[in-house]
Amino acid sequence: MEIAPDFFEYFEAAANLLDKDRSIMAVSSWNDNGQKQFVHDPYVLYRSDFFPGLGWMLLRTTWDELSPKWPKGSSLGQFFSQYLEPIKLNDVNVNWKTMDLSYLMEGNYLKYFANLVQNATPLYGNDFVLKANNVKGDVRIQYKDQADFENIARQFGIFEEWKDGIPRAAYKGVVVFRYLTSKCVYLVGPDSLKHLGLTTSR
């Protein structure tokens, strides 16, 4: 097993979030869209409404409650070669104990993330990869439904799968990833702006 140099310190720091914010079910070192072309900043963390399948930690009380009904089964390796094997192992030894992670608290994160989405340049039409490459800074793309999301995700090469109506790694229906550079791409669901408290598009 390979682990990042900051693995244990990361979980030690993240444990404080679990203790302080009971809206957080688990913390994870995993990113479903963590392939090298989609990551750039080892210091950035995100909240997600999708349970991460690997490298997670939760409170003992939560485990005691959920373990009797914990689902059995696996993907049978169907995603390994395309999505899991190319995951980039972090090689930066981040000093998480000195990092201010308060932006991840429930009361802070919604506003923080909404601001990131609102400030991204909206893209429309088709050929989103080409358009994203031609725009300086972060971009956002709105999808209409699951089929539309899968089509856009396929263009970029990120995980297309949904579970129980939620795309992998999504927060309020928004999936964020880096694309080849530090540029963030936000795939925004039909109700995401409303859930983020954003009434208008820029």
Coordinates of C-alpha atoms in Angstrom, one line a residue, residues 11 30 33 66 76 81 87 132 154 166 175 182 190:
F11 CA -6.3 12.6 9.3
W30 CA -9.7 10.2 -1.6
N33 CA -11.3 12.7 -9.9
L66 CA -24.1 2.3 10.7
L76 CA -15.6 -5.7 -9.0
S81 CA -7.9 0.8 -15.0
I87 CA -4.9 8.5 -9.3
A132 CA -12.5 25.9 -21.3
R154 CA -17.1 12.1 -20.9
I166 CA -25.7 12.2 -6.9
V175 CA -18.5 18.6 -9.3
S182 CA -4.7 25.3 -12.1
P190 CA -29.9 22.4 -12.5

